[in-house]
mmCIF file of C-alpha atoms in Angstrom:
data_model
loop_
_atom_site.group_PDB
_atom_site.id
_atom_site.type_symbol
_atom_site.label_atom_id
_atom_site.label_comp_id
_atom_site.label_asym_id
_atom_site.label_seq_id
_atom_site.Cartn_x
_atom_site.Cartn_y
_atom_site.Cartn_z
ATOM 1 C CA MET A 1 -0.050 -0.040 -0.026
ATOM 2 C CA SER A 2 1.304 3.391 -0.926
ATOM 3 C CA GLU A 3 2.369 6.025 1.669
ATOM 4 C CA ILE A 4 -0.697 8.114 0.518
ATOM 5 C CA ALA A 5 -2.998 5.254 1.222
ATOM 6 C CA ASP A 6 -1.574 4.663 4.392
ATOM 7 C CA LYS A 7 -1.967 8.280 5.407
ATOM 8 C CA VAL A 8 -5.556 8.493 4.105
ATOM 9 C CA LYS A 9 -6.488 5.489 6.095
ATOM 10 C CA LYS A 10 -5.042 6.971 9.244
ATOM 11 C CA ILE A 11 -6.913 10.173 8.903
ATOM 12 C CA VAL A 12 -10.282 8.399 8.287
ATOM 13 C CA VAL A 13 -9.713 6.115 11.336
ATOM 14 C CA GLU A 14 -8.983 9.292 13.459
ATOM 15 C CA HIS A 15 -11.728 11.308 12.286
ATOM 16 C CA LEU A 16 -14.566 8.769 12.101
ATOM 17 C CA GLY A 17 -13.310 6.931 15.119
ATOM 18 C CA VAL A 18 -13.787 3.539 13.263
ATOM 19 C CA GLU A 19 -11.762 0.228 13.319
ATOM 20 C CA GLU A 20 -8.758 0.203 10.975
ATOM 21 C CA SER A 21 -10.167 -3.192 9.544
ATOM 22 C CA LYS A 22 -13.303 -1.453 8.276
ATOM 23 C CA VAL A 23 -11.391 1.159 6.314
ATOM 24 C CA THR A 24 -11.035 -0.948 3.099
ATOM 25 C CA PRO A 25 -10.628 0.781 -0.341
ATOM 26 C CA GLU A 26 -14.148 -0.066 -1.249
ATOM 27 C CA ALA A 27 -15.527 1.292 1.948
ATOM 28 C CA SER A 28 -17.942 4.189 1.511
ATOM 29 C CA PHE A 29 -17.637 7.001 4.022
ATOM 30 C CA ILE A 30 -21.323 7.459 4.381
ATOM 31 C CA ASP A 31 -22.718 3.945 3.796
ATOM 32 C CA ASP A 32 -20.093 1.848 5.392
ATOM 33 C CA LEU A 33 -18.213 4.102 7.833
ATOM 34 C CA GLY A 34 -21.218 5.950 9.430
ATOM 35 C CA ALA A 35 -20.109 9.425 8.194
ATOM 36 C CA ASP A 36 -22.632 12.263 7.731
ATOM 37 C CA SER A 37 -22.275 15.074 5.341
ATOM 38 C CA LEU A 38 -20.381 17.151 7.910
ATOM 39 C CA ASP A 39 -17.836 14.376 8.454
ATOM 40 C CA THR A 40 -17.253 14.052 4.730
ATOM 41 C CA VAL A 41 -16.561 17.776 4.598
ATOM 42 C CA GLU A 42 -14.208 17.632 7.599
ATOM 43 C CA LEU A 43 -12.533 14.675 6.007
ATOM 44 C CA VAL A 44 -11.731 16.555 2.798
ATOM 45 C CA MET A 45 -10.443 19.348 4.814
ATOM 46 C CA ALA A 46 -8.115 17.075 6.825
ATOM 47 C CA PHE A 47 -6.868 15.537 3.590
ATOM 48 C CA GLU A 48 -6.289 18.998 2.100
ATOM 49 C CA GLU A 49 -4.261 19.944 5.164
ATOM 50 C CA ALA A 50 -2.312 16.724 5.490
ATOM 51 C CA PHE A 51 -1.390 16.388 1.756
ATOM 52 C CA ASN A 52 -1.232 20.199 1.037
ATOM 53 C CA VAL A 53 -3.667 19.861 -1.982
ATOM 54 C CA GLU A 54 -6.799 21.831 -2.811
ATOM 55 C CA ILE A 55 -9.887 19.678 -3.415
ATOM 56 C CA PRO A 56 -12.499 21.950 -5.054
ATOM 57 C CA GLU A 57 -16.165 21.355 -4.241
ATOM 58 C CA ASP A 58 -17.056 19.476 -7.455
ATOM 59 C CA ALA A 59 -14.250 17.011 -6.962
ATOM 60 C CA ALA A 60 -15.108 16.563 -3.211
ATOM 61 C CA GLU A 61 -18.553 15.650 -4.077
ATOM 62 C CA LYS A 62 -17.158 12.662 -5.946
ATOM 63 C CA ILE A 63 -15.070 11.292 -3.305
ATOM 64 C CA ALA A 64 -17.454 8.687 -1.796
ATOM 65 C CA THR A 65 -15.088 5.820 -0.884
ATOM 66 C CA VAL A 66 -11.526 5.591 0.513
ATOM 67 C CA LYS A 67 -10.270 4.498 -2.766
ATOM 68 C CA ASP A 68 -11.794 7.689 -4.416
ATOM 69 C CA ALA A 69 -9.878 9.856 -1.869
ATOM 70 C CA ILE A 70 -6.486 7.865 -2.573
ATOM 71 C CA ASP A 71 -6.886 8.028 -6.228
ATOM 72 C CA TYR A 72 -7.576 11.735 -6.091
ATOM 73 C CA ILE A 73 -4.857 12.618 -4.064
ATOM 74 C CA GLU A 74 -2.280 10.493 -5.937
ATOM 75 C CA LYS A 75 -3.432 12.033 -9.125
ATOM 76 C CA GLN A 76 -2.962 15.484 -7.684
ATOM 77 C CA LYS A 77 0.443 14.638 -6.309
ATOM 78 C CA ALA A 78 1.649 13.077 -9.590
ATOM 79 C CA ALA A 79 0.639 16.137 -11.594
ATOM 80 C CA MET B 1 -26.858 28.016 36.950
ATOM 81 C CA PHE B 2 -25.333 29.683 34.022
ATOM 82 C CA ARG B 3 -21.749 29.214 35.168
ATOM 83 C CA LEU B 4 -18.941 29.142 32.576
ATOM 84 C CA ASP B 5 -16.099 27.947 34.572
ATOM 85 C CA GLY B 6 -13.267 26.509 32.361
ATOM 86 C CA LYS B 7 -14.683 27.859 29.101
ATOM 87 C CA VAL B 8 -12.838 30.363 26.830
ATOM 88 C CA ALA B 9 -15.017 33.236 25.340
ATOM 89 C CA LEU B 10 -13.826 35.630 22.502
ATOM 90 C CA VAL B 11 -15.941 38.861 22.494
ATOM 91 C CA THR B 12 -15.631 41.134 19.536
ATOM 92 C CA GLY B 13 -16.250 44.780 19.701
ATOM 93 C CA ALA B 14 -15.411 44.531 23.419
ATOM 94 C CA SER B 15 -14.386 48.096 23.772
ATOM 95 C CA GLY B 16 -17.960 49.271 23.104
ATOM 96 C CA GLY B 17 -20.642 49.524 25.658
ATOM 97 C CA ILE B 18 -22.584 46.322 24.930
ATOM 98 C CA GLY B 19 -19.272 44.334 24.322
ATOM 99 C CA SER B 20 -17.820 45.243 27.591
ATOM 100 C CA ALA B 21 -20.824 44.397 29.436
ATOM 101 C CA ILE B 22 -20.939 41.045 27.791
ATOM 102 C CA ALA B 23 -17.308 40.332 28.608
ATOM 103 C CA ALA B 24 -17.711 41.413 32.103
ATOM 104 C CA THR B 25 -20.933 39.184 32.620
ATOM 105 C CA LEU B 26 -19.067 36.130 31.053
ATOM 106 C CA HIS B 27 -15.912 36.763 33.132
ATOM 107 C CA ALA B 28 -18.102 37.001 36.339
ATOM 108 C CA GLN B 29 -19.591 33.477 35.597
ATOM 109 C CA GLY B 30 -16.119 32.066 35.508
ATOM 110 C CA ALA B 31 -15.177 32.244 31.818
ATOM 111 C CA THR B 32 -11.780 33.258 30.522
ATOM 112 C CA VAL B 33 -12.415 36.029 28.226
ATOM 113 C CA VAL B 34 -10.533 37.356 25.220
ATOM 114 C CA LEU B 35 -11.446 40.867 24.433
ATOM 115 C CA SER B 36 -11.088 42.217 20.737
ATOM 116 C CA GLY B 37 -11.500 45.487 19.327
ATOM 117 C CA THR B 38 -9.647 48.025 17.318
ATOM 118 C CA ARG B 39 -8.338 50.331 19.954
ATOM 119 C CA GLU B 40 -5.537 48.526 21.724
ATOM 120 C CA ALA B 41 -5.350 51.079 24.658
ATOM 121 C CA VAL B 42 -8.977 50.804 25.456
ATOM 122 C CA LEU B 43 -8.800 46.985 25.392
ATOM 123 C CA GLN B 44 -5.877 47.169 27.667
ATOM 124 C CA GLN B 45 -7.813 49.429 30.141
ATOM 125 C CA GLN B 46 -10.737 47.012 30.042
ATOM 126 C CA ALA B 47 -8.722 44.010 30.524
ATOM 127 C CA ALA B 48 -7.359 45.639 33.592
ATOM 128 C CA ALA B 49 -10.664 46.631 34.966
ATOM 129 C CA LEU B 50 -11.724 42.896 34.808
ATOM 130 C CA GLY B 51 -8.770 41.936 36.884
ATOM 131 C CA SER B 52 -5.662 40.134 36.433
ATOM 132 C CA GLU B 53 -6.899 36.603 35.873
ATOM 133 C CA ARG B 54 -8.618 34.975 32.945
ATOM 134 C CA VAL B 55 -8.390 38.192 30.819
ATOM 135 C CA TYR B 56 -6.633 38.567 27.497
ATOM 136 C CA TYR B 57 -7.107 40.900 24.645
ATOM 137 C CA VAL B 58 -6.227 40.972 20.874
ATOM 138 C CA ALA B 59 -6.477 44.040 18.803
ATOM 139 C CA ALA B 60 -7.894 43.397 15.388
ATOM 140 C CA ASN B 61 -9.453 45.518 12.373
ATOM 141 C CA LEU B 62 -12.240 43.210 11.448
ATOM 142 C CA SER B 63 -12.744 45.188 8.044
ATOM 143 C CA GLU B 64 -9.627 43.231 6.989
ATOM 144 C CA PRO B 65 -10.671 39.724 5.882
ATOM 145 C CA GLU B 66 -7.200 38.365 6.959
ATOM 146 C CA GLU B 67 -7.432 39.764 10.434
ATOM 147 C CA ALA B 68 -10.990 38.372 10.843
ATOM 148 C CA ASN B 69 -9.786 34.831 9.576
ATOM 149 C CA SER B 70 -6.699 34.683 11.857
ATOM 150 C CA LEU B 71 -8.424 36.152 15.154
ATOM 151 C CA ILE B 72 -9.638 32.895 16.569
ATOM 152 C CA ALA B 73 -6.048 31.431 16.126
ATOM 153 C CA LYS B 74 -4.730 34.520 17.993
ATOM 154 C CA ALA B 75 -7.216 34.333 20.840
ATOM 155 C CA GLU B 76 -6.592 30.769 21.286
ATOM 156 C CA GLU B 77 -2.731 31.327 21.438
ATOM 157 C CA LYS B 78 -3.347 34.088 23.971
ATOM 158 C CA ALA B 79 -5.747 32.028 26.226
ATOM 159 C CA GLY B 80 -3.757 28.794 25.693
ATOM 160 C CA ALA B 81 -6.930 27.026 24.960
ATOM 161 C CA PRO B 82 -9.581 26.601 22.218
ATOM 162 C CA VAL B 83 -12.468 29.102 22.015
ATOM 163 C CA ASP B 84 -15.625 27.456 23.269
ATOM 164 C CA ILE B 85 -17.795 30.591 22.918
ATOM 165 C CA LEU B 86 -17.858 33.184 20.240
ATOM 166 C CA ILE B 87 -19.700 36.537 20.578
ATOM 167 C CA ASN B 88 -19.918 38.365 17.379
ATOM 168 C CA ASN B 89 -20.562 41.827 18.765
ATOM 169 C CA ALA B 90 -18.390 44.119 16.625
ATOM 170 C CA GLY B 91 -20.363 46.228 14.215
ATOM 171 C CA LEU B 92 -20.480 49.918 12.904
ATOM 172 C CA THR B 93 -23.106 52.077 11.362
ATOM 173 C CA ARG B 94 -22.921 54.423 8.356
ATOM 174 C CA ASP B 95 -26.537 55.858 8.572
ATOM 175 C CA THR B 96 -27.914 57.951 5.812
ATOM 176 C CA LEU B 97 -31.067 57.668 3.686
ATOM 177 C CA ALA B 98 -30.625 55.359 0.797
ATOM 178 C CA LEU B 99 -30.857 58.092 -1.820
ATOM 179 C CA ARG B 100 -27.651 59.487 -0.353
ATOM 180 C CA MET B 101 -26.084 56.296 0.639
ATOM 181 C CA LYS B 102 -22.718 55.649 -0.983
ATOM 182 C CA ASP B 103 -21.445 52.326 -2.339
ATOM 183 C CA GLU B 104 -18.717 52.371 0.242
ATOM 184 C CA ASP B 105 -21.193 53.123 3.030
ATOM 185 C CA TRP B 106 -23.212 50.026 1.976
ATOM 186 C CA ASP B 107 -19.984 47.824 1.235
ATOM 187 C CA GLN B 108 -18.257 48.784 4.697
ATOM 188 C CA VAL B 109 -21.245 47.893 6.826
ATOM 189 C CA ILE B 110 -22.022 44.675 5.123
ATOM 190 C CA ASN B 111 -18.359 43.747 5.398
ATOM 191 C CA VAL B 112 -17.829 44.513 9.010
ATOM 192 C CA ASP B 113 -21.376 43.590 10.319
ATOM 193 C CA LEU B 114 -22.084 40.572 8.247
ATOM 194 C CA SER B 115 -19.031 39.054 6.322
ATOM 195 C CA SER B 116 -16.751 39.370 9.101
ATOM 196 C CA PRO B 117 -18.971 37.584 11.562
ATOM 197 C CA PHE B 118 -19.242 34.930 8.947
ATOM 198 C CA ARG B 119 -15.544 34.478 8.647
ATOM 199 C CA LEU B 120 -15.240 34.263 12.535
ATOM 200 C CA CYS B 121 -17.986 31.797 12.781
ATOM 201 C CA ARG B 122 -16.292 29.767 9.955
ATOM 202 C CA SER B 123 -12.966 29.498 11.866
ATOM 203 C CA ALA B 124 -14.525 28.915 15.216
ATOM 204 C CA LEU B 125 -16.840 26.196 13.853
ATOM 205 C CA LYS B 126 -13.853 24.144 12.733
ATOM 206 C CA GLY B 127 -12.620 23.522 15.989
ATOM 207 C CA MET B 128 -16.141 23.394 17.716
ATOM 208 C CA LEU B 129 -17.384 20.772 15.529
ATOM 209 C CA ARG B 130 -14.424 18.655 16.105
ATOM 210 C CA ARG B 131 -14.725 19.057 19.875
ATOM 211 C CA ARG B 132 -18.468 18.443 19.687
ATOM 212 C CA ALA B 133 -19.160 21.579 21.835
ATOM 213 C CA GLY B 134 -19.452 25.223 21.345
ATOM 214 C CA ARG B 135 -21.601 28.250 21.500
ATOM 215 C CA ILE B 136 -21.797 31.216 19.111
ATOM 216 C CA VAL B 137 -23.991 34.247 19.819
ATOM 217 C CA ASN B 138 -24.311 36.764 17.169
ATOM 218 C CA ILE B 139 -25.399 40.313 18.170
ATOM 219 C CA ALA B 140 -27.844 41.643 15.666
ATOM 220 C CA SER B 141 -30.424 44.361 16.117
ATOM 221 C CA VAL B 142 -34.129 44.975 16.385
ATOM 222 C CA VAL B 143 -33.866 46.921 13.075
ATOM 223 C CA GLY B 144 -32.868 43.679 11.289
ATOM 224 C CA ALA B 145 -36.528 42.674 11.817
ATOM 225 C CA THR B 146 -38.238 45.917 11.639
ATOM 226 C CA GLY B 147 -36.158 47.975 9.393
ATOM 227 C CA ASN B 148 -35.308 51.583 10.107
ATOM 228 C CA ALA B 149 -35.115 54.682 7.878
ATOM 229 C CA GLY B 150 -31.611 55.648 7.284
ATOM 230 C CA GLN B 151 -30.221 52.257 8.045
ATOM 231 C CA ALA B 152 -30.676 50.167 4.859
ATOM 232 C CA ASN B 153 -27.130 49.052 5.080
ATOM 233 C CA TYR B 154 -27.176 48.197 8.814
ATOM 234 C CA SER B 155 -30.628 46.480 8.791
ATOM 235 C CA ALA B 156 -29.736 44.362 5.675
ATOM 236 C CA ALA B 157 -26.502 43.300 7.545
ATOM 237 C CA LYS B 158 -28.477 42.449 10.854
ATOM 238 C CA ALA B 159 -31.244 40.546 8.831
ATOM 239 C CA GLY B 160 -28.580 38.855 7.059
ATOM 240 C CA MET B 161 -27.013 37.762 10.378
ATOM 241 C CA VAL B 162 -30.183 36.185 11.275
ATOM 242 C CA GLY B 163 -30.380 33.990 8.192
ATOM 243 C CA MET B 164 -26.933 33.151 8.396
ATOM 244 C CA THR B 165 -27.247 31.983 12.046
ATOM 245 C CA LYS B 166 -30.236 29.737 11.195
ATOM 246 C CA SER B 167 -28.157 28.141 8.440
ATOM 247 C CA LEU B 168 -25.186 27.580 10.614
ATOM 248 C CA ALA B 169 -27.329 26.234 13.493
ATOM 249 C CA GLN B 170 -28.573 23.706 11.113
ATOM 250 C CA GLU B 171 -25.077 22.679 10.037
ATOM 251 C CA ALA B 172 -23.641 22.521 13.444
ATOM 252 C CA GLY B 173 -26.579 21.008 15.420
ATOM 253 C CA SER B 174 -25.573 17.359 14.959
ATOM 254 C CA ARG B 175 -22.393 18.220 16.946
ATOM 255 C CA GLY B 176 -23.989 19.906 19.813
ATOM 256 C CA VAL B 177 -22.822 23.402 18.860
ATOM 257 C CA THR B 178 -25.505 26.068 19.198
ATOM 258 C CA VAL B 179 -25.782 29.252 17.109
ATOM 259 C CA ASN B 180 -28.207 31.957 18.191
ATOM 260 C CA VAL B 181 -28.800 35.664 17.876
ATOM 261 C CA VAL B 182 -29.522 38.245 20.445
ATOM 262 C CA ALA B 183 -31.305 41.338 18.948
ATOM 263 C CA PRO B 184 -30.995 44.395 21.106
ATOM 264 C CA GLY B 185 -33.507 47.296 21.040
ATOM 265 C CA PHE B 186 -32.361 50.819 21.950
ATOM 266 C CA ILE B 187 -29.568 50.481 24.562
ATOM 267 C CA VAL B 188 -28.016 53.468 26.455
ATOM 268 C CA THR B 189 -24.409 53.571 24.963
ATOM 269 C CA ALA B 190 -22.093 56.151 23.613
ATOM 270 C CA MET B 191 -23.988 55.779 20.398
ATOM 271 C CA THR B 192 -27.323 56.827 21.730
ATOM 272 C CA ASP B 193 -25.950 59.368 24.314
ATOM 273 C CA VAL B 194 -25.592 61.786 21.632
ATOM 274 C CA LEU B 195 -29.319 61.932 20.630
ATOM 275 C CA PRO B 196 -31.295 64.964 21.638
ATOM 276 C CA GLU B 197 -33.332 64.699 24.924
ATOM 277 C CA ALA B 198 -36.740 65.119 23.019
ATOM 278 C CA GLN B 199 -35.834 62.214 20.700
ATOM 279 C CA LYS B 200 -34.896 59.981 23.634
ATOM 280 C CA GLU B 201 -38.288 60.840 25.413
ATOM 281 C CA LYS B 202 -40.101 59.846 22.191
ATOM 282 C CA LEU B 203 -38.201 56.657 21.921
ATOM 283 C CA GLN B 204 -38.910 55.743 25.562
ATOM 284 C CA SER B 205 -42.574 56.356 24.913
ATOM 285 C CA GLN B 206 -42.583 53.593 22.490
ATOM 286 C CA ILE B 207 -41.050 51.013 24.928
ATOM 287 C CA PRO B 208 -43.648 49.341 27.056
ATOM 288 C CA LEU B 209 -41.149 48.825 29.870
ATOM 289 C CA GLY B 210 -40.684 52.512 29.908
ATOM 290 C CA ARG B 211 -36.830 52.889 29.764
ATOM 291 C CA LEU B 212 -33.994 52.386 27.220
ATOM 292 C CA GLY B 213 -32.125 49.336 27.636
ATOM 293 C CA LYS B 214 -28.725 48.925 29.542
ATOM 294 C CA PRO B 215 -25.782 46.918 28.112
ATOM 295 C CA GLU B 216 -26.297 44.552 31.106
ATOM 296 C CA ASP B 217 -29.823 43.653 29.737
ATOM 297 C CA ILE B 218 -28.081 42.501 26.626
ATOM 298 C CA ALA B 219 -25.342 40.720 28.501
ATOM 299 C CA ALA B 220 -27.617 38.617 30.627
ATOM 300 C CA ALA B 221 -29.426 37.484 27.465
ATOM 301 C CA VAL B 222 -26.113 36.492 25.839
ATOM 302 C CA LEU B 223 -24.849 34.682 28.997
ATOM 303 C CA TYR B 224 -28.132 32.535 28.956
ATOM 304 C CA LEU B 225 -27.466 31.497 25.377
ATOM 305 C CA CYS B 226 -23.687 30.606 26.153
ATOM 306 C CA SER B 227 -24.649 28.456 29.080
ATOM 307 C CA ASP B 228 -24.943 24.497 29.349
ATOM 308 C CA GLU B 229 -28.651 25.253 30.315
ATOM 309 C CA ALA B 230 -29.414 26.678 26.944
ATOM 310 C CA GLY B 231 -28.229 23.379 25.150
ATOM 311 C CA TRP B 232 -31.449 22.884 23.467
ATOM 312 C CA VAL B 233 -31.829 26.460 22.008
ATOM 313 C CA THR B 234 -30.403 26.989 18.499
ATOM 314 C CA GLY B 235 -31.015 29.085 15.428
ATOM 315 C CA SER B 236 -33.237 31.398 17.522
ATOM 316 C CA THR B 237 -33.302 35.038 17.895
ATOM 317 C CA LEU B 238 -33.856 36.486 21.413
ATOM 318 C CA HIS B 239 -35.243 39.906 21.165
ATOM 319 C CA VAL B 240 -34.307 42.195 24.012
ATOM 320 C CA ASN B 241 -36.011 45.454 23.481
ATOM 321 C CA GLY B 242 -38.293 46.500 26.438
ATOM 322 C CA GLY B 243 -41.259 45.238 24.262
ATOM 323 C CA MET B 244 -40.706 47.880 21.676
ATOM 324 C CA ALA B 245 -41.184 45.402 18.936
ATOM 325 C CA MET B 246 -42.964 42.146 20.059
ATOM 326 C CA ILE B 247 -41.630 39.652 17.277
#
């Protein structure tokens, strides 16, 4: 697993207070990890801060799963 | 009841009549207070008047967006703890009839009385939501609900503040953070002292409780909304106006 994926996972565990084993790539923040809309906003802001990237509103809306977040950040970092 | 021991409260516009009464009341109930205003010398005096414990001050010009955006962080640095209570009390007026109101009169009032409170709410909420606790009280005005000739800008800003408060209350409710408004009527301050005696008498005759308000009347309402006891009150506007407008 990439460094970015590790860090994303850690942030999700921290913010949502869920068990690490539940944070699989396919896990949906809202459906599987119990997040509400405010949690997802807070997560996106935490990602922005941790990775020093900007995630615009329309991109943030498409980040539904752990993998979505990892992919988006990896793409930004590669660019 | 209504104790605030261990809480940190930031009061903007703390050098004014209402702001200083709010700060004194919250401080008397045990809160650590951070006074904010534009005039450093006045803040220093006021801080000293509250005693040597649990009082800090930060000078800030809230017409500058960056200063509004960084005020919470600065207050937390001074107090050494997160801001639990935010009182958006700072405001200014540029009164004139609409026909003569310049764009800059409009823009300045909207900026300081509406945009800057929003900026402060936004940065305070970040920590409050994470900590699952917090109180925001926005100080509006009766004219936000009734309007007032000569105050198109000010009444628009204060009405805007009410709408903003209701939206924020909905966003923050699930985290136990409350956001409310206190809407003062005519209060005796430096701002109303300059009115002619005849006008003051006329004002008084429109107030069922027969007197102008005191800053402490407002401070008591603010204290209630800051307290743990008000934990089931959010998005509401508490009108404190001696009955002048029953809304």
